[in-house]
Amino acid sequence: MANENPSGGTGSAQGAHMVSNLRELSHEELADVLGELGAQAFRVKQVEEWLARPEVQSFDAMTNLPKALREALAERYSLSSVAIAATRVSKDGSRKYLVKCASDGTYVECVGLPSSGRLSVCVSTQAGCAMGCAFCATGRSGLSRSLTAREIVDQVGVVRADFGLRVSSVVFMGQGEPFANYDATLAALRILNAPGPKTIGARHLTVSTCGIIPRIRQFSKEPEQFTLAISLHSAVQATRNALMPAVRKYPLTRLHEALQDYAWRTHRRPTYEFAPIEGVNDTTPEVEALVDFCVGTLCHVNLIHLNELEGSPLKPSPAARVRAIQARLERAGVETTIREPRGQDIEAACGQLRQRLEGMGF
Ligand code: SF4
């Protein structure tokens, strides 16, 4: 997705409201704050216990604090490391957010997608991205910085609060390559999966990677049943090198082995994301290479719609060609889904986030 500034959006927008994040105060600073508000010393421990619980996103949840103290804290502090700076609302009900990090004012994007009373959230793991995929607007702007686990988790919190709905699933498919920020990504997954009223099951937490093999292998050994998606986009090495230059050093043969190993270890089926691009990866040799890559392995292919970027020669394949690719894969026994683009009114020029989100069936 493209990095933006708050004034650049379309659709509805709301102004940023930034206050200090109470979670970022040290023990001493917190004690000073509570002291200044007239709270007794034992309140420090009580507040710290609440702050240690990631699902606590509201001062009202701190039920053992006096109401006046909760209100005083809420007037002065936030519990989130990110705040909504702008919102775009799609005709289909999904909302894309530009959020601002409290620590340094960095902007990232996240998306909320409601469906039949369920809410899926797509989060960014980095501000910008160093991977430079040819079809992605975010890749054009380079990497600003990696996000902290808290900043990743708090994107979920602000979307949840904005919709007022329980979050049923989270996909790590926004800006950035999650496995280039592995520790924070895993910490965020674990916070979201931690027991509590807002816990999200591991199988409903999905990480999408370009194919960083050492991290795929590491991920396959994590004890939780988190879900893995791979941005594949071509099973021909030269094509993939051109589309996704940063993963050139992780060749398809080794990626295939790593994915087989992942499936064997976890008994889980990785998803392959594939955006058919006219004349690039939709030719017969390309499709046959994709079939060869998939046949006999545990996988599901999602054919997603390429978001055209201004000035890019890459165009989405015609619908008939996409259907033909699906038919060929299914004849070979490879389960394949065509994901129709939605929310294009809020996704224009913002890379692949929407398509990849839907590509996971959310
Ligand atoms: S597709 Fe993902 S990994 Fe590639 S440049 Fe865009 S954000 Fe980065």
XYZ file of C-alpha atoms in Angstrom, residues 79-243:
165
model
C -3.877 3.445 25.718
C -2.960 3.039 22.092
C 0.372 3.610 20.368
C -1.467 4.551 17.175
C -4.385 6.861 16.456
C -6.620 7.178 13.428
C -5.579 10.126 11.296
C -7.953 9.572 8.381
C -10.578 7.064 7.299
C -11.908 6.085 3.906
C -15.180 4.242 3.806
C -15.929 1.983 0.869
C -19.335 1.453 -0.665
C -19.010 -2.177 0.416
C -18.637 -1.211 4.073
C -14.920 -1.776 4.465
C -12.851 1.015 5.904
C -9.262 1.889 5.246
C -7.427 3.835 7.899
C -4.385 5.977 7.915
C -3.020 5.693 11.438
C -0.324 7.769 13.045
C 2.219 6.287 15.432
C 2.370 8.198 18.697
C 6.107 7.726 19.110
C 7.318 9.571 16.008
C 4.367 10.507 13.832
C 4.975 7.753 11.275
C 1.921 6.900 9.184
C 0.800 3.406 8.238
C -2.392 1.954 6.838
C -4.747 -0.727 8.037
C -8.129 -1.974 6.860
C -11.297 -3.221 8.513
C -13.546 -5.495 6.495
C -16.905 -6.408 8.012
C -18.771 -9.391 6.666
C -21.885 -11.021 8.095
C -21.253 -9.699 11.579
C -17.592 -10.701 11.492
C -14.748 -8.233 11.292
C -11.402 -8.931 9.670
C -8.534 -6.533 10.095
C -5.493 -6.192 7.880
C -2.474 -4.644 9.573
C 0.849 -3.249 8.472
C 4.060 -4.526 10.011
C 6.350 -1.858 8.602
C 6.013 1.735 7.483
C 6.844 1.433 3.803
C 8.664 -1.625 2.540
C 12.129 -2.459 1.299
C 11.069 -5.357 -0.909
C 10.320 -3.310 -4.018
C 7.778 -5.636 -5.645
C 7.091 -4.313 -9.134
C 3.301 -4.420 -8.727
C 3.091 -2.689 -5.347
C 2.807 0.998 -4.577
C 4.360 0.561 -1.141
C 7.443 -0.988 -2.675
C 8.031 2.187 -4.636
C 8.443 4.339 -1.564
C 11.001 2.211 0.280
C 11.142 1.385 3.970
C 10.710 4.049 6.651
C 10.942 1.764 9.655
C 9.646 -1.435 11.187
C 6.733 -1.194 13.598
C 6.781 -2.416 17.170
C 4.564 -5.277 18.281
C 2.433 -2.791 20.160
C 1.984 -0.622 17.067
C 0.881 -3.683 15.091
C -1.557 -4.819 17.791
C -2.940 -1.335 18.341
C -3.992 -1.132 14.679
C -6.378 -3.960 15.515
C -7.557 -2.056 18.574
C -8.408 1.153 16.736
C -10.256 -0.700 13.980
C -12.170 -2.750 16.534
C -13.134 0.409 18.402
C -14.176 2.214 15.218
C -16.486 -0.603 14.120
C -17.598 -1.564 17.617
C -17.371 -5.205 16.551
C -15.436 -8.182 17.781
C -12.446 -8.940 15.527
C -12.662 -12.457 14.167
C -9.439 -12.551 12.153
C -6.315 -10.549 11.459
C -4.139 -10.724 8.369
C -0.623 -9.339 8.339
C -0.752 -8.170 4.739
C -0.589 -4.410 4.870
C 2.490 -2.350 4.343
C 5.763 -4.154 4.819
C 7.189 -7.648 4.788
C 6.240 -9.249 8.130
C 9.193 -11.631 8.078
C 11.574 -8.684 7.719
C 10.214 -7.694 11.127
C 9.908 -11.210 12.481
C 10.246 -10.709 16.234
C 7.698 -7.896 16.424
C 5.357 -9.788 14.110
C 5.513 -12.899 16.244
C 5.119 -10.909 19.452
C 2.058 -9.206 17.964
C 0.593 -12.557 16.913
C 1.041 -13.833 20.448
C -0.548 -10.767 22.029
C -3.557 -11.105 19.733
C -3.740 -14.819 20.493
C -3.343 -14.390 24.272
C -6.235 -15.693 26.380
C -8.814 -13.046 27.195
C -12.178 -11.779 26.080
C -10.802 -10.476 22.778
C -8.529 -13.381 21.941
C -8.246 -14.344 18.281
C -7.585 -17.991 17.456
C -4.179 -18.779 15.948
C -5.774 -20.174 12.806
C -7.464 -16.818 12.290
C -4.138 -14.991 12.395
C -2.461 -15.031 8.976
C 0.973 -13.817 7.994
C 1.777 -13.126 4.347
C 5.362 -13.189 3.146
C 7.184 -12.739 -0.141
C 9.050 -15.935 0.634
C 11.885 -15.283 3.073
C 12.910 -18.892 3.463
C 14.813 -18.834 6.769
C 11.828 -17.171 8.415
C 9.346 -19.590 6.828
C 11.359 -22.398 8.368
C 11.454 -20.596 11.712
C 7.713 -19.901 11.524
C 6.969 -23.560 10.855
C 8.619 -24.431 14.173
C 6.610 -21.983 16.280
C 4.245 -23.870 18.548
C 1.122 -21.929 17.607
C -1.049 -22.791 14.604
C -0.715 -19.422 12.891
C -1.563 -19.404 9.190
C 0.908 -18.731 6.369
C 0.335 -17.105 2.988
C 2.952 -16.743 0.267
C 2.992 -14.016 -2.364
C 4.000 -16.270 -5.231
C 2.954 -14.439 -8.427
C 5.123 -16.635 -10.650
C 6.613 -20.112 -10.515
C 9.118 -19.169 -13.237
C 12.314 -17.971 -11.643
C 13.116 -15.217 -14.139
C 9.600 -13.782 -13.943
C 9.558 -13.916 -10.175
C 12.952 -12.235 -10.052
C 11.584 -9.390 -12.141
C 8.358 -9.029 -10.162
